[in-house]
Short mmCIF file of C-alpha atoms and ligand atoms in Angstrom, two decimals:
data_model
loop_
_atom_site.label_atom_id
_atom_site.label_comp_id
_atom_site.label_asym_id
_atom_site.label_seq_id
_atom_site.Cartn_x
_atom_site.Cartn_y
_atom_site.Cartn_z
CA UNK A 135 3.39 -3.30 17.29
CA UNK A 136 7.06 -3.29 16.43
CA UNK A 137 9.97 -2.21 18.51
CA UNK A 138 13.70 -2.02 18.05
CA UNK A 139 15.62 -4.19 20.47
CA UNK A 140 19.19 -5.31 20.91
CA UNK A 141 20.20 -8.84 19.99
CA UNK A 142 23.90 -9.48 20.55
CA UNK A 143 24.24 -5.74 20.86
CA UNK A 144 22.83 -5.24 17.33
CA UNK A 145 19.49 -3.52 16.53
CA UNK A 146 16.67 -6.00 15.46
CA UNK A 147 12.95 -5.42 15.13
CA UNK A 148 10.51 -7.58 17.08
CA UNK A 149 6.74 -7.56 17.19
CA UNK A 150 4.44 -7.71 20.23
CA UNK A 151 2.29 -10.25 18.21
CA UNK A 152 4.98 -12.89 18.82
CA UNK A 153 5.93 -12.81 22.44
CA UNK A 154 6.25 -16.46 23.37
CA UNK A 155 9.07 -18.44 24.97
CA UNK A 156 8.59 -21.17 22.37
CA UNK A 157 9.72 -19.06 19.41
CA UNK A 158 12.40 -16.55 18.39
CA UNK A 159 11.39 -14.16 15.63
CA UNK A 160 12.90 -10.87 14.55
CA UNK A 161 13.96 -8.80 11.54
CA UNK A 162 17.59 -7.71 11.43
CA UNK A 163 18.79 -4.23 10.51
CA UNK A 164 21.96 -2.91 8.83
CA UNK A 165 23.72 -3.94 12.03
CA UNK A 166 23.40 -7.57 11.23
CA UNK A 167 23.51 -8.43 7.54
CA UNK A 168 23.29 -12.20 6.74
CA UNK A 169 23.89 -11.68 3.01
CA UNK A 170 26.47 -9.35 1.45
CA UNK A 171 24.62 -9.14 -1.87
CA UNK A 172 26.45 -6.62 -4.06
CA UNK A 173 28.46 -5.34 -1.08
CA UNK A 174 31.35 -7.71 -1.42
CA UNK A 175 33.21 -5.70 1.10
CA UNK A 176 30.82 -7.01 3.79
CA UNK A 177 31.35 -10.70 2.92
CA UNK A 178 33.63 -11.33 5.99
CA UNK A 179 31.23 -9.50 8.32
CA UNK A 180 28.34 -11.59 6.96
CA UNK A 181 30.16 -14.85 7.58
CA UNK A 182 30.97 -13.75 11.02
CA UNK A 183 27.33 -12.71 11.69
CA UNK A 184 26.10 -16.16 10.69
CA UNK A 185 28.42 -17.73 13.24
CA UNK A 186 27.36 -15.22 15.91
CA UNK A 187 23.76 -15.75 15.32
CA UNK A 188 24.14 -19.54 15.67
CA UNK A 189 26.04 -19.05 18.93
CA UNK A 190 23.38 -16.74 20.24
CA UNK A 191 20.59 -19.15 19.23
CA UNK A 192 22.64 -22.06 20.63
CA UNK A 193 22.33 -24.13 17.37
CA UNK A 194 24.91 -25.84 15.13
CA UNK A 195 25.85 -23.97 12.03
CA UNK A 196 24.10 -26.40 9.73
CA UNK A 197 20.77 -25.58 11.45
CA UNK A 198 20.84 -22.08 10.03
CA UNK A 199 18.83 -22.40 6.85
CA UNK A 200 19.47 -19.66 4.31
CA UNK A 201 18.00 -20.77 0.91
CA UNK A 202 18.82 -19.29 -2.52
CA UNK A 203 16.06 -16.80 -3.29
CA UNK A 204 15.01 -16.28 -6.81
CA UNK A 205 11.57 -14.40 -6.64
CA UNK A 206 9.90 -17.79 -7.10
CA UNK A 207 6.86 -19.24 -5.28
CA UNK A 208 8.72 -22.38 -4.28
CA UNK A 209 8.27 -23.39 -0.62
CA UNK A 210 10.79 -25.62 1.18
CA UNK A 211 9.37 -27.91 3.86
CA UNK A 212 11.68 -29.10 6.61
CA UNK A 213 10.28 -31.97 8.66
CA UNK A 214 13.49 -33.55 9.74
CA UNK A 215 16.87 -31.89 10.47
CA UNK A 216 20.39 -32.84 9.87
CA UNK A 217 19.88 -35.59 7.36
CA UNK A 218 22.33 -34.16 4.90
CA UNK A 219 23.90 -36.46 2.35
CA UNK A 220 23.07 -39.62 4.31
CA UNK A 221 19.38 -38.78 3.98
CA UNK A 222 19.73 -38.25 0.32
CA UNK A 223 21.29 -41.71 -0.15
CA UNK A 224 18.45 -43.28 1.78
CA UNK A 225 15.88 -41.58 -0.34
CA UNK A 226 17.41 -42.97 -3.53
CA UNK A 227 17.12 -46.49 -2.23
CA UNK A 228 13.70 -46.39 -0.67
CA UNK A 229 10.80 -44.51 -2.14
CA UNK A 230 8.71 -45.41 0.96
CA UNK A 231 10.98 -43.09 2.99
CA UNK A 232 10.72 -40.13 0.67
CA UNK A 233 7.27 -39.18 1.97
CA UNK A 234 8.55 -38.22 5.36
CA UNK A 235 12.20 -37.44 4.74
CA UNK A 236 13.29 -33.94 3.86
CA UNK A 237 17.02 -34.17 3.67
CA UNK A 238 18.84 -30.96 4.18
CA UNK A 239 21.14 -30.80 1.23
CA UNK A 240 22.38 -27.70 -0.50
CA UNK A 241 20.30 -28.80 -3.46
CA UNK A 242 17.16 -28.55 -1.39
CA UNK A 243 17.92 -24.86 -0.82
CA UNK A 244 18.12 -23.88 -4.51
CA UNK A 245 15.39 -21.50 -5.64
CA UNK A 246 13.23 -21.41 -2.49
CA UNK A 247 11.49 -18.19 -1.48
CA UNK A 248 9.66 -19.56 1.60
CA UNK A 249 10.59 -22.13 4.22
CA UNK A 250 8.29 -23.92 6.67
CA UNK A 251 9.33 -26.09 9.58
CA UNK A 252 8.10 -27.71 12.73
CA UNK A 253 11.60 -28.60 13.86
CA UNK A 254 12.96 -26.97 16.99
CA UNK A 255 16.39 -25.37 16.77
CA UNK A 256 16.19 -24.95 12.97
CA UNK A 257 16.57 -21.22 12.26
CA UNK A 258 15.13 -19.94 8.97
CA UNK A 259 16.77 -16.80 7.59
CA UNK A 260 15.61 -15.07 4.42
CA UNK A 261 17.25 -11.93 3.06
CA UNK A 262 15.79 -8.64 1.90
CA UNK A 263 16.49 -5.17 0.53
CA UNK A 264 13.02 -3.59 -0.13
CA UNK A 265 11.07 -6.80 -0.76
CA UNK A 266 8.49 -7.76 1.81
CA UNK A 267 9.60 -10.18 4.50
CA UNK A 268 6.87 -12.23 6.18
CA UNK A 269 7.35 -14.39 9.27
CA UNK A 270 4.61 -16.88 10.22
CA UNK A 271 4.05 -18.65 13.51
CA UNK A 272 1.31 -21.07 14.46
CA UNK A 273 1.41 -21.25 18.31
CA UNK A 274 -1.10 -24.15 18.33
CA UNK A 275 0.76 -26.57 16.08
CA UNK A 276 4.17 -24.94 16.79
CA UNK A 277 5.10 -24.37 13.20
CA UNK A 278 7.08 -21.46 11.84
CA UNK A 279 7.79 -20.13 8.29
CA UNK A 280 9.26 -17.15 6.50
CA UNK A 281 8.51 -15.87 2.99
CA UNK A 282 10.15 -13.47 0.59
CA UNK A 283 7.53 -11.40 -1.26
CA UNK A 284 8.90 -8.94 -3.77
CA UNK A 285 6.49 -7.87 -6.44
CA UNK A 286 7.03 -11.09 -8.40
CA UNK A 287 6.49 -13.28 -5.30
CA UNK A 288 3.48 -11.22 -4.35
CA UNK A 289 1.85 -11.65 -7.74
CA UNK A 290 2.59 -15.34 -7.37
CA UNK A 291 0.84 -15.38 -4.00
CA UNK A 292 3.85 -16.62 -2.04
CA UNK A 293 2.19 -15.59 1.28
CA UNK A 294 -1.00 -17.62 0.74
CA UNK A 295 0.99 -20.49 -0.71
CA UNK A 296 3.15 -20.62 2.50
CA UNK A 297 -0.05 -20.69 4.55
CA UNK A 298 -1.48 -23.42 2.36
CA UNK A 299 1.74 -25.52 2.87
CA UNK A 300 1.53 -24.98 6.67
CA UNK A 301 -2.00 -26.31 6.55
CA UNK A 302 -1.31 -29.23 4.19
CA UNK A 303 1.94 -30.43 5.79
CA UNK A 304 1.29 -29.60 9.48
CA UNK A 305 -2.53 -29.17 9.81
CA UNK A 306 -2.25 -25.50 10.69
CA UNK A 307 -5.44 -23.49 10.83
CA UNK A 308 -5.10 -20.11 9.08
CA UNK A 309 -6.95 -18.36 11.96
CA UNK A 310 -4.31 -19.55 14.40
CA UNK A 311 -1.42 -18.28 12.32
CA UNK A 312 0.32 -15.03 13.34
CA UNK A 313 1.91 -13.13 10.40
CA UNK A 314 4.54 -10.45 10.74
CA UNK A 315 4.84 -8.29 7.68
CA UNK A 316 8.26 -6.72 8.22
CA UNK A 317 10.21 -3.72 6.95
CA UNK A 318 9.92 -3.20 3.20
CA UNK A 319 9.77 -0.45 0.70
CA UNK A 320 6.70 1.76 1.40
CA UNK A 321 4.05 3.10 -0.90
CA UNK A 322 5.90 6.49 -0.58
CA UNK A 323 8.91 5.13 -2.50
CA UNK A 324 7.58 2.09 -4.50
CA UNK A 325 6.83 3.48 -7.91
CA UNK A 326 6.15 0.87 -10.56
CA UNK A 327 5.33 0.68 -14.19
CA UNK A 328 1.81 0.20 -15.27
CA UNK A 329 2.07 -3.56 -16.08
CA UNK A 330 3.45 -4.31 -12.65
CA UNK A 331 0.76 -2.28 -11.00
CA UNK A 332 -1.89 -4.19 -12.94
CA UNK A 333 -0.42 -7.57 -11.95
CA UNK A 334 -0.32 -6.58 -8.31
CA UNK A 335 -3.90 -5.23 -8.41
CA UNK A 336 -5.04 -8.49 -10.09
CA UNK A 337 -3.36 -10.46 -7.29
CA UNK A 338 -5.97 -8.97 -4.89
CA UNK A 339 -8.78 -9.16 -7.49
CA UNK A 340 -8.61 -5.43 -7.96
CA UNK A 341 -9.69 -4.83 -4.38
CA UNK A 342 -7.61 -3.25 -1.58
CA UNK A 343 -7.82 0.07 -3.43
CA UNK A 344 -5.96 1.87 -0.62
CA UNK A 345 -2.81 -0.06 -1.63
CA UNK A 346 -2.70 1.68 -5.08
CA UNK A 347 -2.44 5.26 -6.07
CA UNK A 348 -1.03 6.78 -9.22
CA UNK A 349 1.97 4.55 -9.96
CA UNK A 350 2.70 3.69 -6.31
CA UNK A 351 1.95 0.46 -4.61
CA UNK A 352 1.80 -0.43 -0.92
CA UNK A 353 3.33 -3.91 -1.23
CA UNK A 354 2.98 -4.63 2.49
CA UNK A 355 -0.75 -3.92 2.27
CA UNK A 356 -1.19 -6.07 -0.79
CA UNK A 357 0.41 -8.96 1.09
CA UNK A 358 -1.73 -8.25 4.13
CA UNK A 359 -4.86 -8.36 1.92
CA UNK A 360 -3.79 -11.66 0.40
CA UNK A 361 -3.29 -13.19 3.84
CA UNK A 362 -6.63 -11.93 5.15
CA UNK A 363 -8.24 -13.44 2.09
CA UNK A 364 -6.81 -16.83 2.89
CA UNK A 365 -8.04 -16.71 6.56
CA UNK A 366 -5.03 -15.31 8.49
CA UNK A 367 -6.43 -12.84 11.00
CA UNK A 368 -3.54 -11.82 13.21
CA UNK A 369 -1.26 -9.69 11.04
CA UNK A 370 1.24 -7.12 12.29
CA UNK A 371 2.39 -4.75 9.52
CA UNK A 372 5.58 -2.85 10.08
CA UNK A 373 5.52 0.87 9.33
CA UNK A 374 9.18 1.27 8.34
CA UNK A 375 9.97 2.04 4.73
CA UNK A 376 13.37 0.55 3.87
CA UNK A 377 14.10 3.34 1.43
CA UNK A 378 13.07 6.27 3.74
CA UNK A 379 14.77 4.57 6.70
CA UNK A 380 17.86 3.61 4.75
CA UNK A 381 20.07 4.36 7.70
CA UNK A 382 18.43 1.42 9.51
CA UNK A 383 17.71 -1.01 6.61
CA UNK A 384 19.17 -2.01 3.28
CA UNK A 385 17.38 -0.66 0.23
CA UNK A 386 18.07 -1.90 -3.30
CA UNK A 387 16.36 1.17 -4.83
CA UNK A 388 17.87 3.81 -2.59
CA UNK A 389 21.34 2.41 -2.86
CA UNK A 390 20.99 1.98 -6.63
CA UNK A 391 21.47 -1.81 -6.51
CA UNK A 392 24.66 -1.71 -4.49
CA UNK A 393 23.53 -3.05 -1.17
CA UNK A 394 23.62 -5.88 1.34
CA UNK A 395 20.53 -7.56 2.86
CA UNK A 396 18.80 -7.45 6.22
CA UNK A 397 16.94 -10.63 7.26
CA UNK A 398 13.86 -12.23 8.69
CA UNK A 399 14.89 -14.82 11.23
CA UNK A 400 12.52 -17.36 12.87
CA UNK A 401 13.09 -20.48 14.98
CA UNK A 402 11.15 -22.71 17.29
CA UNK A 403 13.07 -22.86 20.56
CA UNK A 404 13.79 -26.30 21.96
CA UNK A 405 13.20 -25.02 25.43
ZN1 ZN B 54 9.57 5.58 1.63
#
């Protein structure tokens, strides 16, 4: 179950499914944009919000990981923090190190629509305006992730691919993983063309019929179905529609493409 709470005096959404001192997880609202998007007038506020969030989370600025999202199915794995350019140089000289080094360079962040880490004090933030945000947490292996599932990412199975990476890289068991499917455009407002509808239906093997009617798709439900199929059992789906509740969230459709972004934020706490 989701509830609105205050974080630094700003409204954020939290889920009762993740109520654990070892992790911080929430979805921001219009109160706390971390990407200005088309709203260039919010650029200064966004930069200030990034600083504020790092202060509140008590982490250095470089530990706030905001990749460039491109509706891809690319997953960034962070196993070591703060390597930066030094790590990159090491990797060039020693291939034996490359298997366990994940240097955090700006290049690493290009075209990534999901991020997974087991590193404490590394905050993942992905940005949204209608697309489906998913936060993952494995309380057994203490691994977190976030994914960006618009219709393209959903057809590319970004959710299950993130779970697979958690399993491959950190031995997570899907049954242990908690998934929060956050605020996104609802079936009420997500009208799509037939080719998109067909692709989304195919992404769940034409099952999950309740997710489809006329030309409308429940993208959150499609993502839930995909996660259930790959063994994730604990899934909290947010009821908010970003277009209907446009006073609370950013909506690309409702605001005709002139909008900022709210965010999914997740971090393993160091203590
Ligand atoms: Zn709606």
